[in-house]
DNA sequence: GCGCTTAGTGGTAACGTTTCCACAAAAATT
DNA sequence: AATTTTTGTGGAAACGTTACCACTAAGCGC
């Protein structure tokens, strides 16, 4: 029923191989190429990508597995990845794991069945440990989260540096009792915690880090509990944009003013962080660059499979706003 | 190199057809089924989806074409669609058009080439007009935007009602000079404009609607220009969540207080709309429902291709906040 | 004018599945 | 006991492409 390459060949008066060549690469006379194009238009032929993929063994598909596309960081990175992919004539299959290792495993086998050309993956720590075991038969680039050794191509933020920048910023504004709220399931959370603790220690300050499950609600609850304590910190360092909404909400609910009662510094420069008074101090991640760079690494890996593994570490930009205004001198 | 169904058959000591049946439906003795499963485990066999799709003529793939996944409305709807799809054993191909009809056309042919099982699409007005012409050979469900007649299955918000609700709300709070800012490229913008104008007229008030290109920046510029006018409106009705950031930013830049100098009411109940003082009054769209319902319509259409077209119109919920606080009586 | 490359074309065998058909054996029905 | 139905299995033909090979005709260097 649906028209195939054979029909086009018949209409154009040439062989199927010639049609195939005319549509793709290969030596075809200008005359025949036009006949074929005319036949394609006349018949309304649309190549069947499943057949093409099966025969050519090239799926032109890249997988993208992230925690949750609703996390603004992944939204932006995902969009950048998709743009780069479509520009290169590739499709993207997007999967949301909600940081659930079982779903990560599920989607990994899906990627195998799809025979993806490559994979861009933001794994949980649990999966990261298990990743070396089951050898994938396509290249993989990790984003946002890094394995221990340089096993895989990776592109991520310099998380320790970024945390340290925030700590330094807070300390320079007079804050000393600074708490930190981090995502429990990612290496990112751990790295940001480490950077935070190291920077605090370097200043001779004691830090307190708390880990929470990766949702705004969990962050809100954790922040509310923390801020209700009589010896609550003066400032909170918040590990991502999702958490930020929860923390600000908790502060509002408790009637705490920012920054007078509680200062806030976090990650991810979402548009709204500028709009919520008095503006939130954040580390801006180069999200487009991360997505684009991940695709670049992937393409390079495909071209030179045996090249040494590369880790692209990008610096965040600190955007200082009112949420970390200087403490009044005592 | 990569193991195929033939290898599994050899290892299991049965024919390929038996393996195929054992893996899918079909009568297979329990004994043989186990042998096959053992062989699958032993060989590490992963079915090749391209081959399966080609042979079975079922791609189990649904297309999702939206303006921009970074628009929080589409982010949420997209996530709901993906969840429903994966639950049903289907994959999703996501495309961002940036409201560009050329890219819409491009992606539509891509969907044809992919032989998608069905399509969920938020088209621009331009494409909507052209849509009936080129018959697609798969069912399509429109989201967020509706065609003129009931040509296609559709799920969207009751936009006129929602706009009217906001107008009523504003009027009841004492506002009379209310402007409206709408997206230029979608029927959604038009419908919300119509609802706004109708509600204004019903109250004996003159409305002024302005259309802007679909980006936060464009909204910011338009709002800034409008609010700089000496006879600026008392309140602004803002057509979507992307625009809201722009409008609030413009107000801040101009030093206008919300709601004293300019009241704001909009669409999309994003977490941050609660946090930006004094809280933004918005229409909350049932985003998960929209995504899920779109998939439901699609599946029903697949089951009964000739059933009459259906249009699911959902009501928004008005969340009143400080940005539309009552005007002091004069 | 002779070999030699090259451009252009057609025939056909894959790619890895599913599905149809045939058939035997077992089970159910008469 | 004879027939019919069901269950389980294998063989082989698709699905719609691309890629390999063979071949002709034309161009080129000498």
XYZ file of C-alpha atoms (C1' of nucleotides) in Angstrom:
720
model
C 0.000 0.000 0.000
C 2.543 2.532 1.014
C 4.869 3.313 -1.838
C 8.359 1.895 -1.680
C 11.611 2.249 -3.540
C 10.534 -0.336 -6.091
C 7.570 1.780 -7.124
C 9.808 4.784 -7.513
C 12.183 2.751 -9.645
C 9.350 1.625 -11.892
C 8.015 5.153 -12.334
C 11.458 6.580 -12.956
C 12.294 3.769 -15.348
C 15.475 2.797 -13.551
C 16.586 0.093 -11.158
C 16.132 0.180 -7.407
C 19.854 0.459 -6.876
C 19.928 3.560 -8.990
C 17.118 5.097 -6.986
C 18.947 4.285 -3.781
C 22.072 5.914 -5.116
C 20.214 8.930 -6.447
C 18.688 9.515 -3.032
C 21.925 9.100 -1.170
C 25.539 9.273 -2.164
C 26.984 7.644 -5.212
C 27.612 8.331 -8.860
C 24.387 9.080 -10.705
C 24.010 11.128 -13.855
C 22.303 14.460 -13.396
C 19.612 13.407 -15.818
C 18.687 10.255 -13.946
C 18.848 12.017 -10.619
C 16.156 14.372 -11.827
C 14.007 11.576 -13.124
C 14.227 9.920 -9.755
C 13.404 13.094 -7.905
C 10.426 13.600 -10.151
C 9.293 10.053 -9.503
C 9.669 10.600 -5.757
C 7.483 13.673 -5.980
C 4.967 11.952 -8.208
C 4.595 8.926 -5.986
C 4.938 10.695 -2.652
C 7.644 8.265 -1.672
C 9.005 8.452 1.869
C 11.957 6.200 2.649
C 11.344 3.664 5.378
C 13.837 4.398 8.107
C 13.452 1.020 9.773
C 14.496 -0.721 6.574
C 17.306 1.712 6.011
C 18.579 1.219 9.530
C 18.385 -2.519 9.346
C 20.222 -2.757 6.085
C 22.804 -0.054 6.639
C 23.413 -0.978 10.275
C 23.416 2.703 11.060
C 20.518 3.847 13.202
C 21.431 7.523 13.297
C 19.842 7.580 16.696
C 21.297 8.754 19.921
C 19.894 7.979 23.335
C 19.520 10.536 26.083
C 18.871 9.231 29.574
C 18.348 11.768 32.314
C 16.735 11.859 35.730
C 13.798 14.075 34.844
C 13.344 16.366 31.914
C 11.363 18.671 34.190
C 14.534 19.503 36.059
C 15.422 22.796 34.346
C 19.042 21.778 34.013
C 18.128 18.696 32.034
C 15.511 20.569 30.064
C 18.123 22.974 28.776
C 20.796 20.340 28.235
C 18.282 18.094 26.498
C 17.240 20.832 24.145
C 20.882 21.511 23.254
C 21.514 17.830 22.642
C 18.471 17.561 20.418
C 19.454 20.577 18.388
C 22.922 19.219 17.814
C 21.555 15.800 16.957
C 18.998 16.976 14.423
C 21.594 19.225 12.850
C 23.687 16.115 12.316
C 20.761 14.201 10.858
C 20.194 12.115 13.963
C 17.176 11.386 16.134
C 17.014 11.409 19.891
C 15.304 8.978 22.186
C 14.678 10.562 25.539
C 14.196 8.599 28.739
C 13.428 9.777 32.275
C 14.682 7.581 35.063
C 13.595 9.584 38.122
C 16.952 8.506 39.519
C 15.709 4.946 39.781
C 18.475 2.405 39.077
C 15.927 -0.179 37.944
C 14.635 2.148 35.275
C 18.161 3.052 34.313
C 18.866 -0.613 33.691
C 15.648 -0.948 31.732
C 16.472 1.973 29.486
C 20.035 0.818 28.992
C 18.829 -2.452 27.518
C 16.327 -0.482 25.464
C 19.222 1.483 24.029
C 20.910 -1.759 23.100
C 17.796 -2.988 21.354
C 17.505 0.278 19.509
C 21.129 -0.175 18.437
C 21.701 3.489 19.158
C 24.716 5.130 17.604
C 25.653 6.565 20.959
C 24.329 7.431 24.379
C 24.348 10.500 26.574
C 23.663 9.543 30.114
C 23.321 11.147 33.546
C 23.455 8.083 35.778
C 22.881 7.684 39.472
C 25.786 6.686 41.648
C 24.408 3.187 41.999
C 24.359 2.619 38.249
C 27.712 4.294 37.770
C 29.342 1.595 39.854
C 27.715 -1.158 37.851
C 28.368 0.436 34.501
C 31.779 -0.966 33.671
C 30.505 -4.500 34.028
C 28.018 -4.851 31.204
C 29.927 -3.659 28.196
C 27.776 -1.575 25.921
C 28.348 -1.867 22.222
C 28.084 1.842 21.558
C 29.970 4.823 22.923
C 28.595 6.637 25.922
C 29.149 10.141 27.209
C 28.313 10.960 30.789
C 26.892 14.345 31.595
C 26.635 16.108 34.914
C 27.962 13.078 36.734
C 31.387 11.486 36.556
C 32.705 8.058 37.284
C 35.650 7.584 39.631
C 38.377 6.868 37.092
C 38.425 8.403 33.671
C 36.575 5.428 32.271
C 34.129 7.327 30.146
C 33.981 10.507 28.186
C 32.396 13.031 30.459
C 31.278 16.639 30.445
C 30.324 18.315 33.660
C 30.623 21.343 35.814
C 33.587 21.889 38.087
C 31.374 21.177 41.048
C 33.968 21.496 43.772
C 35.115 24.810 42.443
C 31.542 26.031 42.103
C 30.692 25.101 45.687
C 33.872 26.725 46.878
C 32.995 29.876 44.972
C 29.647 30.037 46.726
C 31.227 29.416 50.114
C 33.831 32.100 49.520
C 31.144 34.466 48.389
C 29.067 33.811 51.508
C 32.029 34.098 53.831
C 33.112 37.352 52.211
C 29.651 38.665 52.961
C 30.067 37.831 56.590
C 28.323 34.470 56.871
C 30.014 31.772 58.897
C 27.307 29.323 59.917
C 26.518 27.897 56.488
C 24.588 24.700 55.850
C 24.523 22.680 52.651
C 21.682 20.730 51.016
C 22.717 18.176 48.396
C 21.153 15.585 46.097
C 21.575 12.109 47.505
C 21.591 10.050 44.337
C 24.176 11.729 42.131
C 27.920 12.147 42.176
C 27.156 15.780 41.537
C 25.671 16.076 44.995
C 28.707 14.409 46.500
C 31.157 16.609 44.613
C 29.340 19.761 45.564
C 29.290 18.594 49.152
C 33.012 17.896 49.055
C 33.780 21.282 47.560
C 31.615 22.915 50.162
C 33.202 21.086 53.094
C 36.712 21.675 51.789
C 36.102 25.385 51.324
C 34.560 25.656 54.768
C 37.488 23.817 56.322
C 39.935 26.034 54.467
C 38.294 28.965 56.205
C 38.426 27.228 59.519
C 34.666 26.829 59.548
C 32.587 23.796 60.400
C 30.161 22.729 57.718
C 27.042 20.650 57.941
C 25.905 18.841 54.830
C 22.558 17.141 54.459
C 21.530 14.851 51.634
C 17.981 14.695 50.339
C 16.154 12.698 47.654
C 16.037 14.483 44.300
C 12.725 16.357 44.436
C 11.625 19.875 45.245
C 9.277 18.523 47.871
C 11.971 16.597 49.685
C 14.138 19.692 49.653
C 11.315 21.770 51.055
C 10.710 19.367 53.900
C 14.379 19.064 54.722
C 14.849 22.823 54.610
C 11.772 23.445 56.735
C 12.954 21.006 59.378
C 16.407 22.527 59.377
C 15.230 26.117 59.517
C 12.873 25.384 62.378
C 15.823 24.476 64.569
C 16.724 27.214 67.024
C 20.371 27.069 65.984
C 19.518 27.196 62.300
C 22.307 28.231 59.936
C 22.665 31.807 58.721
C 22.917 30.681 55.132
C 22.021 27.679 53.046
C 23.928 26.378 50.044
C 21.484 24.565 47.781
C 22.688 22.013 45.298
C 20.311 22.548 42.376
C 17.505 24.524 40.836
C 14.823 22.046 41.768
C 15.825 22.258 45.425
C 15.898 26.049 45.292
C 12.153 26.297 44.820
C 11.658 24.029 47.807
C 14.039 25.982 50.024
C 12.570 29.365 49.149
C 9.114 27.995 49.748
C 10.123 26.629 53.131
C 11.561 29.997 54.097
C 8.357 31.732 53.049
C 6.216 29.272 54.936
C 8.212 29.788 58.095
C 8.062 33.553 57.649
C 11.831 33.850 57.337
C 13.137 36.750 55.297
C 15.869 36.291 52.726
C 18.639 37.183 53.394
C 18.013 38.782 56.825
C 16.844 35.580 58.483
C 18.350 33.085 56.077
C 20.682 33.678 53.161
C 20.411 31.406 50.125
C 22.907 30.506 47.438
C 22.381 27.795 44.899
C 22.831 26.342 41.464
C 21.124 26.860 38.098
C 20.425 30.368 36.870
C 16.773 29.961 35.954
C 14.902 33.089 34.867
C 12.819 33.099 38.008
C 15.827 33.192 40.346
C 16.274 36.789 39.259
C 12.631 37.611 39.869
C 12.069 36.237 43.330
C 12.986 39.031 45.730
C 15.684 39.860 46.552
C 17.093 37.731 43.730
C 18.880 34.464 44.336
C 22.623 34.136 44.162
C 23.372 31.172 41.921
C 26.016 29.381 39.959
C 25.040 29.551 36.330
C 25.833 26.359 34.483
C 26.722 26.592 30.801
C 23.835 24.312 29.875
C 23.925 24.771 26.126
C 27.653 24.157 26.118
C 27.244 21.023 28.176
C 24.730 19.579 25.750
C 26.653 20.595 22.668
C 29.958 19.424 24.082
C 28.470 16.047 24.977
C 27.473 15.570 21.361
C 30.905 16.669 20.211
C 32.593 14.140 22.470
C 30.250 11.482 21.177
C 31.028 12.222 17.554
C 34.734 12.268 18.189
C 34.510 8.963 19.989
C 32.672 7.499 17.024
C 35.366 8.714 14.679
C 38.271 7.570 16.844
C 37.022 4.772 19.083
C 40.384 4.082 20.664
C 41.370 7.608 21.550
C 41.977 8.176 25.233
C 38.955 9.062 27.304
C 38.259 12.731 27.777
C 36.725 14.676 30.603
C 35.494 18.158 29.874
C 35.187 20.198 33.038
C 33.416 23.500 32.659
C 33.412 26.373 35.079
C 30.225 27.866 36.393
C 29.624 31.581 36.629
C 28.655 33.047 39.966
C 25.703 35.421 39.721
C 25.543 37.397 42.940
C 22.152 38.703 43.952
C 20.341 39.948 47.021
C 19.828 36.583 48.656
C 23.402 36.757 49.899
C 23.602 40.449 50.768
C 26.311 41.304 53.283
C 25.504 40.631 56.913
C 25.220 43.815 58.929
C 28.381 44.192 61.039
C 27.808 43.361 64.634
C 29.507 -10.017 15.726
C 26.331 -9.032 17.495
C 24.250 -12.065 18.365
C 20.995 -12.533 16.524
C 17.958 -14.725 16.740
C 19.632 -17.422 14.688
C 22.375 -17.788 17.255
C 19.815 -18.085 20.000
C 17.977 -20.735 18.016
C 21.149 -22.739 17.562
C 22.046 -22.541 21.238
C 18.521 -23.418 22.318
C 18.343 -26.227 19.795
C 15.128 -24.999 18.215
C 14.138 -23.117 15.080
C 14.173 -19.357 14.698
C 10.404 -19.254 14.470
C 10.150 -20.973 17.815
C 12.509 -18.456 19.367
C 10.464 -15.632 17.927
C 7.303 -17.130 19.336
C 8.883 -17.834 22.706
C 9.946 -14.209 22.984
C 6.597 -12.835 21.950
C 3.135 -14.263 21.820
C 2.302 -17.654 20.483
C 1.939 -21.208 21.617
C 5.204 -22.542 22.952
C 5.628 -25.335 25.429
C 6.819 -24.261 28.839
C 9.868 -26.437 28.456
C 10.997 -24.869 25.204
C 10.274 -21.383 26.476
C 12.735 -21.947 29.264
C 15.371 -23.309 26.944
C 15.002 -20.207 24.838
C 15.196 -17.891 27.793
C 18.302 -19.681 28.963
C 19.826 -19.323 25.512
C 18.984 -15.619 25.499
C 20.742 -15.167 28.801
C 23.699 -17.262 27.722
C 24.234 -15.401 24.480
C 23.278 -11.942 25.719
C 20.833 -11.616 22.876
C 19.095 -8.272 22.397
C 16.397 -8.175 19.715
C 17.041 -5.737 16.909
C 14.184 -3.270 16.967
C 14.826 -2.019 13.444
C 14.363 -5.510 12.067
C 11.344 -6.128 14.224
C 9.760 -2.897 13.096
C 10.453 -3.522 9.461
C 9.018 -6.982 9.473
C 6.069 -6.418 11.763
C 5.188 -3.034 10.288
C 4.627 -1.802 13.802
C 7.097 0.794 14.957
C 5.712 1.230 18.458
C 6.888 4.787 18.206
C 4.943 7.920 18.749
C 6.039 11.357 17.637
C 5.784 14.432 19.803
C 6.191 17.774 18.094
C 6.078 20.872 20.251
C 7.263 24.435 20.030
C 9.987 24.246 22.652
C 10.472 21.711 25.385
C 11.870 24.515 27.538
C 8.429 26.043 27.724
C 7.336 24.674 31.114
C 3.920 23.741 29.762
C 5.443 21.510 27.127
C 8.006 20.157 29.533
C 5.270 18.870 31.789
C 3.032 17.649 28.989
C 5.978 15.969 27.323
C 6.920 14.159 30.453
C 3.352 12.894 30.858
C 3.277 11.731 27.255
C 6.552 9.902 27.647
C 5.426 8.179 30.797
C 2.243 6.983 29.153
C 4.122 5.872 26.059
C 6.781 3.864 27.862
C 4.118 2.282 30.021
C 2.492 1.086 26.805
C 5.791 -0.221 25.458
C 6.273 2.635 23.025
C 9.082 5.058 22.336
C 8.831 8.779 21.842
C 10.564 10.937 19.295
C 10.603 14.522 20.438
C 10.971 17.490 18.093
C 11.189 21.202 18.837
C 9.907 23.524 16.139
C 10.393 26.913 17.794
C 7.052 27.705 16.149
C 8.707 27.673 12.749
C 6.384 26.286 10.047
C 9.355 25.179 7.953
C 10.638 23.015 10.766
C 7.145 21.732 11.403
C 6.977 20.561 7.806
C 10.420 19.012 8.116
C 9.493 17.072 11.214
C 6.187 15.978 9.760
C 7.952 14.266 6.893
C 10.397 12.838 9.393
C 7.453 11.293 11.215
C 6.312 9.746 7.968
C 9.734 8.278 7.364
C 9.816 6.919 10.866
C 6.425 5.341 10.184
C 5.309 6.442 13.619
C 2.317 4.728 15.126
C 0.814 8.086 15.959
C 1.625 11.729 16.459
C 0.965 14.279 19.165
C 1.369 17.737 17.793
C 1.107 21.354 18.909
C 1.119 23.132 15.550
C 1.321 26.788 14.679
C -1.662 28.422 13.073
C 0.100 28.484 9.733
C 0.647 24.736 9.714
C -2.816 24.045 11.069
C -4.326 25.519 7.918
C -2.147 23.407 5.688
C -2.610 20.244 7.670
C -5.693 18.807 6.034
C -4.015 18.836 2.658
C -1.193 16.353 2.972
C -2.905 13.310 4.376
C -0.794 11.635 7.005
C -0.893 7.900 7.188
C -1.033 7.747 10.947
C -3.424 9.240 13.480
C -2.650 12.599 14.984
C -3.790 14.240 18.193
C -3.473 17.971 18.573
C -2.590 19.389 21.946
C -2.945 22.913 23.235
C -4.076 24.137 19.829
C -7.220 23.310 17.907
C -8.178 23.366 14.287
C -11.252 25.245 13.125
C -13.599 22.325 12.533
C -13.441 19.169 14.537
C -11.086 17.640 12.019
C -8.669 16.118 14.454
C -8.720 14.628 17.881
C -7.724 17.389 20.219
C -7.087 17.990 23.871
C -6.717 21.492 25.167
C -7.642 23.983 27.803
C -10.877 25.902 27.689
C -8.933 28.994 26.791
C -11.836 31.366 26.392
C -13.243 30.376 29.734
C -9.841 30.656 31.380
C -9.278 34.152 30.020
C -12.754 35.149 31.093
C -12.065 33.816 34.575
C -8.983 35.989 34.835
C -10.847 39.029 33.535
C -13.692 38.465 35.979
C -11.217 38.035 38.760
C -9.425 41.264 37.886
C -12.652 43.211 37.490
C -13.951 41.919 40.806
C -10.778 43.281 42.369
C -11.501 46.680 40.966
C -9.381 46.728 37.812
C -10.930 48.129 34.662
C -8.058 49.144 32.399
C -6.733 45.696 31.616
C -4.359 44.901 28.779
C -3.668 41.477 27.295
C -0.449 39.986 25.934
C -0.825 36.921 23.695
C 1.281 34.536 21.663
C 1.147 35.413 17.991
C 1.746 32.025 16.436
C -0.754 29.749 18.129
C -4.509 29.366 18.121
C -4.147 29.303 21.878
C -3.104 32.931 21.810
C -6.051 33.786 19.620
C -8.529 31.916 21.789
C -7.264 33.504 24.954
C -7.461 36.892 23.267
C -11.026 36.208 22.189
C -12.044 35.104 25.668
C -10.394 38.158 27.115
C -12.059 40.574 24.699
C -15.446 38.917 25.088
C -15.268 39.051 28.872
C -14.158 42.650 28.770
C -16.986 43.556 26.420
C -19.479 41.726 28.601
C -18.433 44.050 31.412
C -18.696 47.059 29.188
C -14.958 47.519 29.197
C -12.626 48.193 26.314
C -9.802 45.727 25.955
C -6.480 46.080 24.224
C -4.789 42.931 23.042
C -1.238 42.776 21.786
C 0.393 39.823 20.082
C 4.049 38.978 20.515
C 6.417 36.324 19.153
C 6.672 33.308 21.411
C 9.673 34.084 23.592
C 10.212 35.487 27.060
C 12.417 38.194 25.607
C 9.802 39.366 23.137
C 7.256 39.475 25.945
C 9.634 41.488 28.093
C 10.224 44.041 25.371
C 6.547 44.336 24.546
C 5.616 44.704 28.195
C 8.345 47.241 28.822
C 7.186 49.352 25.895
C 3.597 49.115 27.019
C 4.278 49.907 30.654
C 6.360 52.894 29.747
C 3.330 54.550 28.199
C 1.824 57.245 30.425
C -1.639 55.707 30.039
C -0.409 52.228 30.805
C -3.004 49.675 31.881
C -3.676 48.912 35.529
C -3.383 45.199 34.941
C -1.871 42.858 32.401
C -3.265 39.499 31.379
C -0.372 37.351 30.210
C -0.947 34.393 27.920
C 1.639 31.905 29.149
C 4.311 31.014 31.632
C 7.159 31.954 29.350
C 5.748 35.427 28.911
C 5.217 35.814 32.639
C 8.935 35.860 33.370
C 9.362 38.568 30.755
C 6.533 40.689 32.080
C 7.641 40.489 35.694
C 11.163 41.325 34.628
C 9.961 44.344 32.682
C 7.998 45.564 35.694
C 11.050 45.196 37.901
C 13.270 46.984 35.435
C 10.866 49.898 35.253
C 10.578 49.996 39.030
C 6.874 49.232 38.942
C 5.442 47.457 41.960
C 3.116 44.515 41.582
C 0.196 44.940 42.063
C 0.205 48.589 43.172
C 1.580 49.936 39.903
C 0.703 47.030 37.651
C -1.341 43.958 38.443
C -0.456 40.707 36.688
C -2.500 37.617 35.928
C -1.340 34.812 33.698
C -1.216 31.177 32.734
C 0.780 28.156 33.937
C 1.150 27.530 37.628
C 4.886 27.048 37.770
C 6.461 26.629 41.205
C 8.167 29.984 40.979
C 4.930 31.924 40.399
C 4.158 31.291 44.042
C 7.553 32.474 45.160
C 7.909 35.755 43.343
C 6.379 38.375 45.630
C 3.516 38.939 46.024
C 2.722 35.695 44.203
C 1.316 35.615 40.711
C -2.317 34.909 40.015
C -2.418 32.222 37.358
C -4.586 29.702 35.603
C -3.232 26.278 36.417
C -3.421 23.950 33.462
C -3.886 20.243 34.125
C -0.657 19.403 32.339
C -0.381 15.761 33.314
C -3.974 15.200 32.317
C -3.416 16.857 28.967
C -0.471 14.602 28.181
C -2.155 11.463 29.404
C -5.426 12.271 27.694
C -3.629 12.900 24.404
C -2.176 9.411 24.560
C -5.565 7.978 25.424
C -7.164 9.659 22.433
C -4.366 8.355 20.255
C -4.809 4.783 21.414
C -8.555 4.943 20.968
C -8.120 6.305 17.475
C -5.789 3.435 16.661
C -8.332 0.939 17.910
C -11.274 2.550 16.143
C -9.958 4.548 13.214
C -13.362 5.563 11.945
C -14.883 6.769 15.189
C -15.962 10.385 15.137
C -13.335 12.916 16.053
C -13.157 13.961 19.668
C -12.217 17.186 21.337
C -11.374 17.083 25.011
C -11.677 20.506 26.586
C -10.308 20.793 30.082
C -10.933 23.556 32.554
C -8.134 25.456 34.188
C -8.050 26.285 37.848
C -7.648 29.874 38.915
C -5.024 30.318 41.606
C -5.468 33.789 43.074
C -2.404 35.399 44.582
C -1.129 38.809 45.541
C -0.369 40.027 42.039
C -4.054 40.812 41.636
C -4.816 42.151 45.089
C -7.867 44.388 45.263
C -7.389 47.958 44.155
C -7.781 50.429 47.013
C -11.177 52.125 46.655
C -10.924 55.622 45.338
C 44.413 2.210 -31.736
C 45.342 -0.207 -27.429
C 45.086 -0.860 -22.731
C 43.430 1.403 -18.324
C 40.748 3.826 -15.431
C 36.241 5.713 -14.272
C 31.385 6.910 -14.378
C 27.004 5.015 -14.532
C 23.878 1.340 -14.280
C 21.302 -3.209 -13.074
C 20.904 -7.668 -10.593
C 20.914 -9.727 -6.322
C 22.210 -10.987 -1.778
C 22.095 -9.565 2.510
C 20.271 -7.005 7.211
C 17.284 -9.667 11.510
C 13.042 -10.190 12.311
C 7.891 -11.973 12.058
C 4.389 -14.434 9.923
C 2.392 -17.597 6.967
C 1.987 -22.287 5.812
C 2.546 -27.097 6.406
C 2.659 -30.791 9.212
C 2.892 -34.062 13.069
C 1.380 -35.378 17.458
C -1.662 -34.975 21.027
C -6.121 -33.973 22.752
C -10.929 -33.558 22.316
C -15.111 -34.681 20.143
C -18.246 -37.608 17.873
C -12.407 -46.078 16.844
C -12.709 -42.586 13.687
C -12.831 -37.931 13.073
C -11.942 -33.211 14.169
C -9.658 -29.726 16.674
C -5.796 -27.926 19.134
C -0.970 -27.437 20.250
C 3.625 -27.138 19.132
C 7.098 -26.964 15.858
C 10.116 -26.028 11.538
C 10.817 -24.071 6.822
C 10.713 -20.286 4.081
C 8.948 -16.059 2.326
C 8.458 -11.619 3.171
C 9.398 -6.434 5.148
C 12.208 -2.155 2.281
C 16.364 -0.943 2.084
C 21.703 -0.739 0.931
C 25.914 -2.635 -0.725
C 28.432 -5.612 -3.321
C 29.570 -7.340 -7.761
C 29.464 -7.438 -12.668
C 29.149 -5.105 -16.637
C 29.066 -1.520 -20.444
C 30.429 2.661 -22.380
C 33.066 6.517 -22.359
C 37.311 9.129 -21.405
C 42.364 9.306 -21.190
C 47.283 8.649 -21.736
C 50.609 6.824 -24.626
